[in-house]
PDB file of C-alpha atoms in Angstrom:
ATOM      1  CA  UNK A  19      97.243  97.368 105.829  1.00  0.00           C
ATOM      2  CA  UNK A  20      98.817  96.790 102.428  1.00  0.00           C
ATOM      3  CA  UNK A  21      99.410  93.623 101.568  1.00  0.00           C
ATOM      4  CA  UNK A  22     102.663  93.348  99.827  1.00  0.00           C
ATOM      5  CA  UNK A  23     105.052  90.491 100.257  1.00  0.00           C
ATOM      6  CA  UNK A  24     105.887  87.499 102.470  1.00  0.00           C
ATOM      7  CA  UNK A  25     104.490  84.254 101.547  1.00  0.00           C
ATOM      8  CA  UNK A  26     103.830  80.980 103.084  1.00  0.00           C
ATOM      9  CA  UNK A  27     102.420  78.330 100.530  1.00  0.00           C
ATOM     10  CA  UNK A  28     100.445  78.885  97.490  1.00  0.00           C
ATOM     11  CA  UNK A  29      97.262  77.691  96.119  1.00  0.00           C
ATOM     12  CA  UNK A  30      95.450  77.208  92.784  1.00  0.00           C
ATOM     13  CA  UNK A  31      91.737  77.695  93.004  1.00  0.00           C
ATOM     14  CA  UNK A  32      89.051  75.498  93.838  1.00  0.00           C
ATOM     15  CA  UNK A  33      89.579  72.007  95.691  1.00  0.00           C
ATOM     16  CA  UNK A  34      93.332  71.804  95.387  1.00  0.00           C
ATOM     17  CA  UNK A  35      95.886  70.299  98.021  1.00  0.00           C
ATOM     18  CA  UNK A  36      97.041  74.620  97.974  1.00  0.00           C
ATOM     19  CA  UNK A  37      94.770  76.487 100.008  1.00  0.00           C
ATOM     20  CA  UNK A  38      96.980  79.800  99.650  1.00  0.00           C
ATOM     21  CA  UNK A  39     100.943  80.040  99.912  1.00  0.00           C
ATOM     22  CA  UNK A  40     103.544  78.808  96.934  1.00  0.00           C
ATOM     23  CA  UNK A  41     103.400  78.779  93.267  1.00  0.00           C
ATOM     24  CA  UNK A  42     100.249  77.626  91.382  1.00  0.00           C
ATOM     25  CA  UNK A  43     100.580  74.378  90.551  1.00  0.00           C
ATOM     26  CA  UNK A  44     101.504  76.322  92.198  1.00  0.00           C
ATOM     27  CA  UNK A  45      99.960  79.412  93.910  1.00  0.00           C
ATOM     28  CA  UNK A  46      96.821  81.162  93.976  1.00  0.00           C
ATOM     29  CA  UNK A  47      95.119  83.656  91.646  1.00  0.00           C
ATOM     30  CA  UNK A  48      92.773  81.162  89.684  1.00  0.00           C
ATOM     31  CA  UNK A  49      94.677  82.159  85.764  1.00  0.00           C
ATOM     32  CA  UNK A  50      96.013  78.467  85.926  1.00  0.00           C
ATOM     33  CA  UNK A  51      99.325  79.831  84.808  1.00  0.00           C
ATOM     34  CA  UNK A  52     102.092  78.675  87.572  1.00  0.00           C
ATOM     35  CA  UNK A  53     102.837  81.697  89.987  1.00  0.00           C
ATOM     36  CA  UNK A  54     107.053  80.744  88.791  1.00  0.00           C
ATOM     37  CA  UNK A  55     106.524  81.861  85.322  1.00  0.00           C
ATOM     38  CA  UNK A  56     104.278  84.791  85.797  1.00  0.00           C
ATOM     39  CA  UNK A  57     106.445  86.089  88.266  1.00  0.00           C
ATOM     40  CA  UNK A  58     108.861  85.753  85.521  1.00  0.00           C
ATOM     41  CA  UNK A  59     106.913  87.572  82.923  1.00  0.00           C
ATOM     42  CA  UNK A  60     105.476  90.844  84.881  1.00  0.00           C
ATOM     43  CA  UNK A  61     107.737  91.274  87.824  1.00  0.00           C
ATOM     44  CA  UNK A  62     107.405  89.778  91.440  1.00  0.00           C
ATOM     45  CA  UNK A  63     106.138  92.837  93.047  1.00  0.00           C
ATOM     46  CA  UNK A  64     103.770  93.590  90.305  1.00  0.00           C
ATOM     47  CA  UNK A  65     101.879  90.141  90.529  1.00  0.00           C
ATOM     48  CA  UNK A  66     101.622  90.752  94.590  1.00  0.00           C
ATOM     49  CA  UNK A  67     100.723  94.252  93.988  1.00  0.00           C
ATOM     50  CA  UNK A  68      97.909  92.675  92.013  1.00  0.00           C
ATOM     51  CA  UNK A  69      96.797  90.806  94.384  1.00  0.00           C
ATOM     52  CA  UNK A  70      96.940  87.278  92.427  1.00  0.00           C
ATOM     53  CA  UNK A  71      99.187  86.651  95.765  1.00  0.00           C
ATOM     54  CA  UNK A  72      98.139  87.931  99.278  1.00  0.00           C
ATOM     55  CA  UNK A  73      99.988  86.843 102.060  1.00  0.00           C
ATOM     56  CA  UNK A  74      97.460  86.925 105.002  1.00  0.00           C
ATOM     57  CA  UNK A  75     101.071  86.906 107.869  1.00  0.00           C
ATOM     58  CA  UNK A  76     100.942  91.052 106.129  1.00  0.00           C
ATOM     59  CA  UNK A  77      97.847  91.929 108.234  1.00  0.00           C
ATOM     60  CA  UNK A  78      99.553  91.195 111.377  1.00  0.00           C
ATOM     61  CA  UNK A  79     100.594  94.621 113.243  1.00  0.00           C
ATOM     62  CA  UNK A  80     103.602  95.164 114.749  1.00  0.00           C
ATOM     63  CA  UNK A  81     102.197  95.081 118.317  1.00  0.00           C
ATOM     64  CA  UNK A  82     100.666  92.095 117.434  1.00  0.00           C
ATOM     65  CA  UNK A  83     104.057  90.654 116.155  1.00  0.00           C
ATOM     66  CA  UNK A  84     105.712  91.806 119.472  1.00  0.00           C
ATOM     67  CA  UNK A  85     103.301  89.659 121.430  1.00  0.00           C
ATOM     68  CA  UNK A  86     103.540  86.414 119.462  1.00  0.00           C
ATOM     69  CA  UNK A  87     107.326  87.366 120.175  1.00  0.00           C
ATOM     70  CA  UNK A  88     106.938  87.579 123.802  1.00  0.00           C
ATOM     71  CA  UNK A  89     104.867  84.303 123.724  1.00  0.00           C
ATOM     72  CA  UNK A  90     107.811  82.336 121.672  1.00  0.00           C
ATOM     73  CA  UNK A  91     111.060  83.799 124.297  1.00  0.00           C
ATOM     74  CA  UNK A  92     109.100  82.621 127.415  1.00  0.00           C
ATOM     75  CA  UNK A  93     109.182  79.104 126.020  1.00  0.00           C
ATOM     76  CA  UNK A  94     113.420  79.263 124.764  1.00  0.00           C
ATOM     77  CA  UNK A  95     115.580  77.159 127.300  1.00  0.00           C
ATOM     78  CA  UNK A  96     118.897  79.543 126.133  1.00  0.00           C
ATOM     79  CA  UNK A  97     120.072  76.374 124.290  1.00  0.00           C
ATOM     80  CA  UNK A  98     118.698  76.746 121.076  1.00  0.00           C
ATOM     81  CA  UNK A  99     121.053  76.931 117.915  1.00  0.00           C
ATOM     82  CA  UNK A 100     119.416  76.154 114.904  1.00  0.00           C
ATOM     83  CA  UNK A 101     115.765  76.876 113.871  1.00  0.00           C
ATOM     84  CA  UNK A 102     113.354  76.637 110.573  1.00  0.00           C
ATOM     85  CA  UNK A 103     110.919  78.893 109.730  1.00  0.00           C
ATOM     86  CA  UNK A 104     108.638  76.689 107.541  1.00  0.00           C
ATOM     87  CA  UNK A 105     106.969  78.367 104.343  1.00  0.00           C
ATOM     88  CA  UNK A 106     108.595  81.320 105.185  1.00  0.00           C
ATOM     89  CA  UNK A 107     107.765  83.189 102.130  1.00  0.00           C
ATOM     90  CA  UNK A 108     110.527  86.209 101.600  1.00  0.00           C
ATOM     91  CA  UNK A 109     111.829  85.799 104.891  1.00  0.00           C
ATOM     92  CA  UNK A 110     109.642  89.097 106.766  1.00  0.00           C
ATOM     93  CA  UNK A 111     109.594  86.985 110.194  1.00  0.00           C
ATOM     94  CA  UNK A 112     112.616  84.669 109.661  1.00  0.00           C
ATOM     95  CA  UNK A 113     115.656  87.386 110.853  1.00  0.00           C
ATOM     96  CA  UNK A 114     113.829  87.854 114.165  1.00  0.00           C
ATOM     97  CA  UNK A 115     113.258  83.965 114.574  1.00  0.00           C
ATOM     98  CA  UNK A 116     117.320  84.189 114.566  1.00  0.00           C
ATOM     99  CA  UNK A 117     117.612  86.776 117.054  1.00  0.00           C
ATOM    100  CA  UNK A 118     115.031  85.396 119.492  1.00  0.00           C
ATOM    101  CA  UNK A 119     117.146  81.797 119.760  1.00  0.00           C
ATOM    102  CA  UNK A 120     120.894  83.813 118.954  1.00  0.00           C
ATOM    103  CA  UNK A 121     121.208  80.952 116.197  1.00  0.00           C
ATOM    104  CA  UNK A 122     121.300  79.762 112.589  1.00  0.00           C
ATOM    105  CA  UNK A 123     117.707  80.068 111.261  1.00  0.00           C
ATOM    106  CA  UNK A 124     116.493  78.245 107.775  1.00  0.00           C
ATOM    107  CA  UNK A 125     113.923  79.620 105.727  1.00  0.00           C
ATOM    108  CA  UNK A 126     112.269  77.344 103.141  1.00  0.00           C
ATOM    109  CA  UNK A 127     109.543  77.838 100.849  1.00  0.00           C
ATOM    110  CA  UNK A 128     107.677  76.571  97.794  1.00  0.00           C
ATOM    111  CA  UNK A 129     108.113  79.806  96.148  1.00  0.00           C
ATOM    112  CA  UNK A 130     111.412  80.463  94.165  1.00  0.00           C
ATOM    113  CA  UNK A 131     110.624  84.244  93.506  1.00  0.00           C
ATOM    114  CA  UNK A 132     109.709  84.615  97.370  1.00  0.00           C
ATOM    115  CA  UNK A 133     112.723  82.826  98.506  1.00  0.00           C
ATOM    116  CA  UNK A 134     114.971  85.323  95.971  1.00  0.00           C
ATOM    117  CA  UNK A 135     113.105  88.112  97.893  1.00  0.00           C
ATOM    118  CA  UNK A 136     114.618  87.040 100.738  1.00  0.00           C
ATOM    119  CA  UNK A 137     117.952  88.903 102.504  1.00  0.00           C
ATOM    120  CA  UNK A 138     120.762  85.992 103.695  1.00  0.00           C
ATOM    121  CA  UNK A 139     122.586  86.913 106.499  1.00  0.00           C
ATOM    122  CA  UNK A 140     125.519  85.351 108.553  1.00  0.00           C
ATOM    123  CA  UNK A 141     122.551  83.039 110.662  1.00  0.00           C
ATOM    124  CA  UNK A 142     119.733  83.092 108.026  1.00  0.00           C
ATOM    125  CA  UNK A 143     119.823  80.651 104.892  1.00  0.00           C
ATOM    126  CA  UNK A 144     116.985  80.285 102.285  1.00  0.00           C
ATOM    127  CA  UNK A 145     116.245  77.714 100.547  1.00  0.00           C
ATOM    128  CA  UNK A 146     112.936  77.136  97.604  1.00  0.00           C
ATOM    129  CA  UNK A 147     112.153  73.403  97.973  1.00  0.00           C
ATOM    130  CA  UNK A 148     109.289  73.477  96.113  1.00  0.00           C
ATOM    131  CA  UNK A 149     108.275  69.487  97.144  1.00  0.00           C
ATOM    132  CA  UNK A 150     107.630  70.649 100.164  1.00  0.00           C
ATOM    133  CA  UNK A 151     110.230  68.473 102.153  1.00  0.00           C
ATOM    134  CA  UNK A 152     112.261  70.421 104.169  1.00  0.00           C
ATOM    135  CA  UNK A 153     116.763  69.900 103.767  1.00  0.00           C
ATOM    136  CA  UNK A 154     117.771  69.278 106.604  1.00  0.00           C
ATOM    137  CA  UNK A 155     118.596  66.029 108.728  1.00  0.00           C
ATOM    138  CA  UNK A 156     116.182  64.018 111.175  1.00  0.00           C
ATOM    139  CA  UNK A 157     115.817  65.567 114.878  1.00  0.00           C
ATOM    140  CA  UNK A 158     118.344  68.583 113.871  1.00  0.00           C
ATOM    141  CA  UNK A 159     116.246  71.433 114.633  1.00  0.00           C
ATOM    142  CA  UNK A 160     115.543  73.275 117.988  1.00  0.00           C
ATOM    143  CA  UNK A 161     112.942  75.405 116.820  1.00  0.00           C
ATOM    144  CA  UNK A 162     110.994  75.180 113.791  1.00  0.00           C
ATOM    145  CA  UNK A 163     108.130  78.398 113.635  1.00  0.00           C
ATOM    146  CA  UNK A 164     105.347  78.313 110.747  1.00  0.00           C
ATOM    147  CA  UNK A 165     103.670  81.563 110.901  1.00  0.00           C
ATOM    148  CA  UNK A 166     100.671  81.479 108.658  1.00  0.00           C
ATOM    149  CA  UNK A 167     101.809  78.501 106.423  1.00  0.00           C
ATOM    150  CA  UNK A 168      99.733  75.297 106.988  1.00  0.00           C
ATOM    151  CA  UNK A 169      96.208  77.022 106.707  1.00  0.00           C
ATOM    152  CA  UNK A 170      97.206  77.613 103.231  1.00  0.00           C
ATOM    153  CA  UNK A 171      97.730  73.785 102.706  1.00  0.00           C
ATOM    154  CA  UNK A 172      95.258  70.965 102.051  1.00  0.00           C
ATOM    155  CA  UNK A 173      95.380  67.282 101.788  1.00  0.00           C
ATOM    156  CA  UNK A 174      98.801  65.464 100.735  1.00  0.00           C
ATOM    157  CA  UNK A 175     100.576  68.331 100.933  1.00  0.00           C
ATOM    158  CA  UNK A 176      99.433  69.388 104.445  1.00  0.00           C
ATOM    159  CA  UNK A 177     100.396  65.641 105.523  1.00  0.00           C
ATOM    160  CA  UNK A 178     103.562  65.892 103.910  1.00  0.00           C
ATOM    161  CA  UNK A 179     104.163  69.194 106.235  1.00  0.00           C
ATOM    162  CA  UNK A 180     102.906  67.634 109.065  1.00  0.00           C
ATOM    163  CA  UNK A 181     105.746  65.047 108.692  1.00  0.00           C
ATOM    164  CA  UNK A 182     108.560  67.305 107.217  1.00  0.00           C
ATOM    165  CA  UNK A 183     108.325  69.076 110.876  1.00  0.00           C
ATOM    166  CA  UNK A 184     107.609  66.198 112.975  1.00  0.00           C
ATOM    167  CA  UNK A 185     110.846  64.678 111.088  1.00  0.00           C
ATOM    168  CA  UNK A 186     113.208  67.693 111.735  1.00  0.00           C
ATOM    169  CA  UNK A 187     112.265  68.714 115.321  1.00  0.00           C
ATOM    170  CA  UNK A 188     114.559  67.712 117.983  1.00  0.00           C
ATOM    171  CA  UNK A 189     112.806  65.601 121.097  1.00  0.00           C
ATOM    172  CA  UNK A 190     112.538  68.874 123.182  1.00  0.00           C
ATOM    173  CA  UNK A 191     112.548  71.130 120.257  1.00  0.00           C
ATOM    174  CA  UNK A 192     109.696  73.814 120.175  1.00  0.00           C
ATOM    175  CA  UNK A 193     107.210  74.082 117.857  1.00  0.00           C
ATOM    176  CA  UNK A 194     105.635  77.634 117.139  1.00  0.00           C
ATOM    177  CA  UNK A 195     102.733  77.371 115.469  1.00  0.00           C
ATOM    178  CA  UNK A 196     100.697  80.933 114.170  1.00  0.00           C
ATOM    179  CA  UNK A 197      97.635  80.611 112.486  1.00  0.00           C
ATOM    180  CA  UNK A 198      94.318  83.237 112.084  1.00  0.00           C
ATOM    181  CA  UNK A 199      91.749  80.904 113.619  1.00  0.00           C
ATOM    182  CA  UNK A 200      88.528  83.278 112.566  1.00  0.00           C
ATOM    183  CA  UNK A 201      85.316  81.048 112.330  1.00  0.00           C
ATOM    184  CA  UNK A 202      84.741  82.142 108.917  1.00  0.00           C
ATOM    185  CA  UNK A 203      84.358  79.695 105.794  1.00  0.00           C
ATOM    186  CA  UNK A 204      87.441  78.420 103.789  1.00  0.00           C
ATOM    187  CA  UNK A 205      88.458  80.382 100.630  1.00  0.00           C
ATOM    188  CA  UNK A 206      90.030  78.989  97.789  1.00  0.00           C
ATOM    189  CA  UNK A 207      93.625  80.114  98.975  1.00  0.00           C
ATOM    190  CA  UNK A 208      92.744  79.420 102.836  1.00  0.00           C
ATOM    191  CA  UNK A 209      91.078  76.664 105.205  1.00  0.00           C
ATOM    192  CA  UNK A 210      90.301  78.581 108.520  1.00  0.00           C
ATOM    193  CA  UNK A 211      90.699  76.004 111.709  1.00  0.00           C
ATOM    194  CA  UNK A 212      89.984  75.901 115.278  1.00  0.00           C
ATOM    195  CA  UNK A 213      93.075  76.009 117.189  1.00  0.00           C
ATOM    196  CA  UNK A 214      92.214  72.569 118.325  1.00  0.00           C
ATOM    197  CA  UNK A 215      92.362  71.297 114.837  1.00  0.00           C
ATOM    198  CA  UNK A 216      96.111  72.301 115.168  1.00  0.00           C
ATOM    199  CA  UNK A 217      96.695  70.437 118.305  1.00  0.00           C
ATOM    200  CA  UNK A 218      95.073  67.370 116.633  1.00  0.00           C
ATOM    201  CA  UNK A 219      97.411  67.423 113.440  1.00  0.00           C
ATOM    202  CA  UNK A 220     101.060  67.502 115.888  1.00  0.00           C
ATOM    203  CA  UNK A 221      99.875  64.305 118.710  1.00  0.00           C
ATOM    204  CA  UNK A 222     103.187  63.877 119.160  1.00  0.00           C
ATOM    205  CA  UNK A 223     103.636  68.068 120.355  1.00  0.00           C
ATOM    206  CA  UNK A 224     101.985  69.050 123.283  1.00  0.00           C
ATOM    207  CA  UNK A 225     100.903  72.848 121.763  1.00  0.00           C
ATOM    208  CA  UNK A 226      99.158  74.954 123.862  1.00  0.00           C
ATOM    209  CA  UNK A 227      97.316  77.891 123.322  1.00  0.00           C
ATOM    210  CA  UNK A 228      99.702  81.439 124.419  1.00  0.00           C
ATOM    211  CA  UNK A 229      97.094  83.319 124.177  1.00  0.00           C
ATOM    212  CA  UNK A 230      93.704  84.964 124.127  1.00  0.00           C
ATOM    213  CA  UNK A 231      92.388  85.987 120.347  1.00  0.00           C
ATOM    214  CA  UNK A 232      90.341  89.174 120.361  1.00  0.00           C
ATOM    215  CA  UNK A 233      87.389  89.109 117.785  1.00  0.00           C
ATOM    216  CA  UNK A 234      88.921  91.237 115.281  1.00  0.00           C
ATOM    217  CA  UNK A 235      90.199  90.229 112.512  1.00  0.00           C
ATOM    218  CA  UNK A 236      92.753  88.261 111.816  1.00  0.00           C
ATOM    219  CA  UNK A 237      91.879  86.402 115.080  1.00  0.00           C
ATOM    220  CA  UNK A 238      95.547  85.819 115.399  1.00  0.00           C
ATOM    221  CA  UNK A 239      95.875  82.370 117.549  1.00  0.00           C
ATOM    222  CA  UNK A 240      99.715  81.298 118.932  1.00  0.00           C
ATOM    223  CA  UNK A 241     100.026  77.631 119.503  1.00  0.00           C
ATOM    224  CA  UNK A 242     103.236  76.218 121.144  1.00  0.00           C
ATOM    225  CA  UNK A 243     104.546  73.181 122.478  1.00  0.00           C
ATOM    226  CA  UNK A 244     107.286  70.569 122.345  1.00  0.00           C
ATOM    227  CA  UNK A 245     108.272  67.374 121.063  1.00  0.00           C
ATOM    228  CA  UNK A 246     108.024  64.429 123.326  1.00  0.00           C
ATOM    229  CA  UNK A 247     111.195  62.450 123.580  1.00  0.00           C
ATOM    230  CA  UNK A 248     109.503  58.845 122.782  1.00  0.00           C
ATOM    231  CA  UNK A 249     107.281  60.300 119.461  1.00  0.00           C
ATOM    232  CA  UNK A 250     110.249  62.538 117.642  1.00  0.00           C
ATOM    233  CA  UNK A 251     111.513  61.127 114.466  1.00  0.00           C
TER     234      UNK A 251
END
């Protein structure tokens, strides 16, 4: 498939806190010149045509997509109204995040070109917050979804998303969590983890695996679970 697109968060090369999603100091593609200002220069589509961006959430299929779909509307109670979709890149995923809960959905991501890719409607918002910290109130969201985002964080800045969701998520709320969990080495723009390295980094979420991998590639894992009352905030 043609990888054109939707981002998550961005990485410079080698051992940087960016393993692959948002702007290069930034975002990946190793010329040390922040992803912002080359965007600027040649033209969004041109840089991801390049390839100095790939967004690995492009290689899932659209029967795979329908799947992680069905996995996420078992788990909705019906009272869902307001959701995040974290690192959302230009918002590919984000419109049927709004459908699925019938709500107000907020996309946020690092990358201001991505996030000026994306198409507001009457329930979707986007927003760049290129700190990382997401705007929006403590315990205000139902349903936050990060397809693809935190394996393309390191260090601070994954602990900083760790706590930016834990922060926003309503005791109750759902957390959707979709990751390629290969057993291949890390690259510079992604760190490849077990799902149970997932589970380990949300104690306070009780995500379970929806489903079986196949082999193939990506080995597309769907983790979900909920905040416990006593741990949210």
């Amino acid at each position: 498939m043609v990888e054109t697109g939707t981002p998550g968060n961005p990485n410079p090369p080698g051992n940087s806190e960016h393993s692959g999603n948002s702007k290069d100091a930034g975002h990946p593609g190793g010329s040390g010149v922040p992803w912002n200002r080359r965007a600027e220069r040649i033209g969004l589509r041109d840089l991801v045509n390049a390839k100095t961006y790939i967004d690995p959430s492009r290689r899932v299929t659209a029967r795979q997509w329908d799947a992680v779909c069905q996995c996420i509307q078992k788990k909705l109670r019906g009272d869902e109204a307001r959701g995040l979709d974290f690192y959302c890149g230009s918002g590919a995923f984000t419109a049927d995040l709004a459908e699925m809960i019938g709500g107000e959905v907020l996309g946020i991501d690092s990358s201001l070109p991505l996030i000026h890719e994306a198409t507001s409607g009457p329930n979707l918002r986007f927003v760049p917050t290129p700190d990382g910290r997401v705007p929006a109130s403590n315990r205000s969201i139902d349903v936050v979804m990060a397809n693809h985002a935190l394996s393309g964080l390191r260090a601070r800045l994954l602990r900083r998303a760790v706590e930016e969701i834990g922060r926003v998520l309503k005791p109750g709320g759902l957390l959707v969590l979709i990751e390629d969990t290969a057993e291949l080495p890390d690259t510079e723009h992604r760190v490849y983890r077990a799902p149970s390295e997932y589970v380990r980094l949300f104690p306070q979420v009780k995500l379970r695996s929806m489903n079986k991998p196949k082999a193939q590639r990506p080995r597309l894992s769907v983790m979900i679970g909920r905040m416990m009352a006593d741990e949210a905030g």
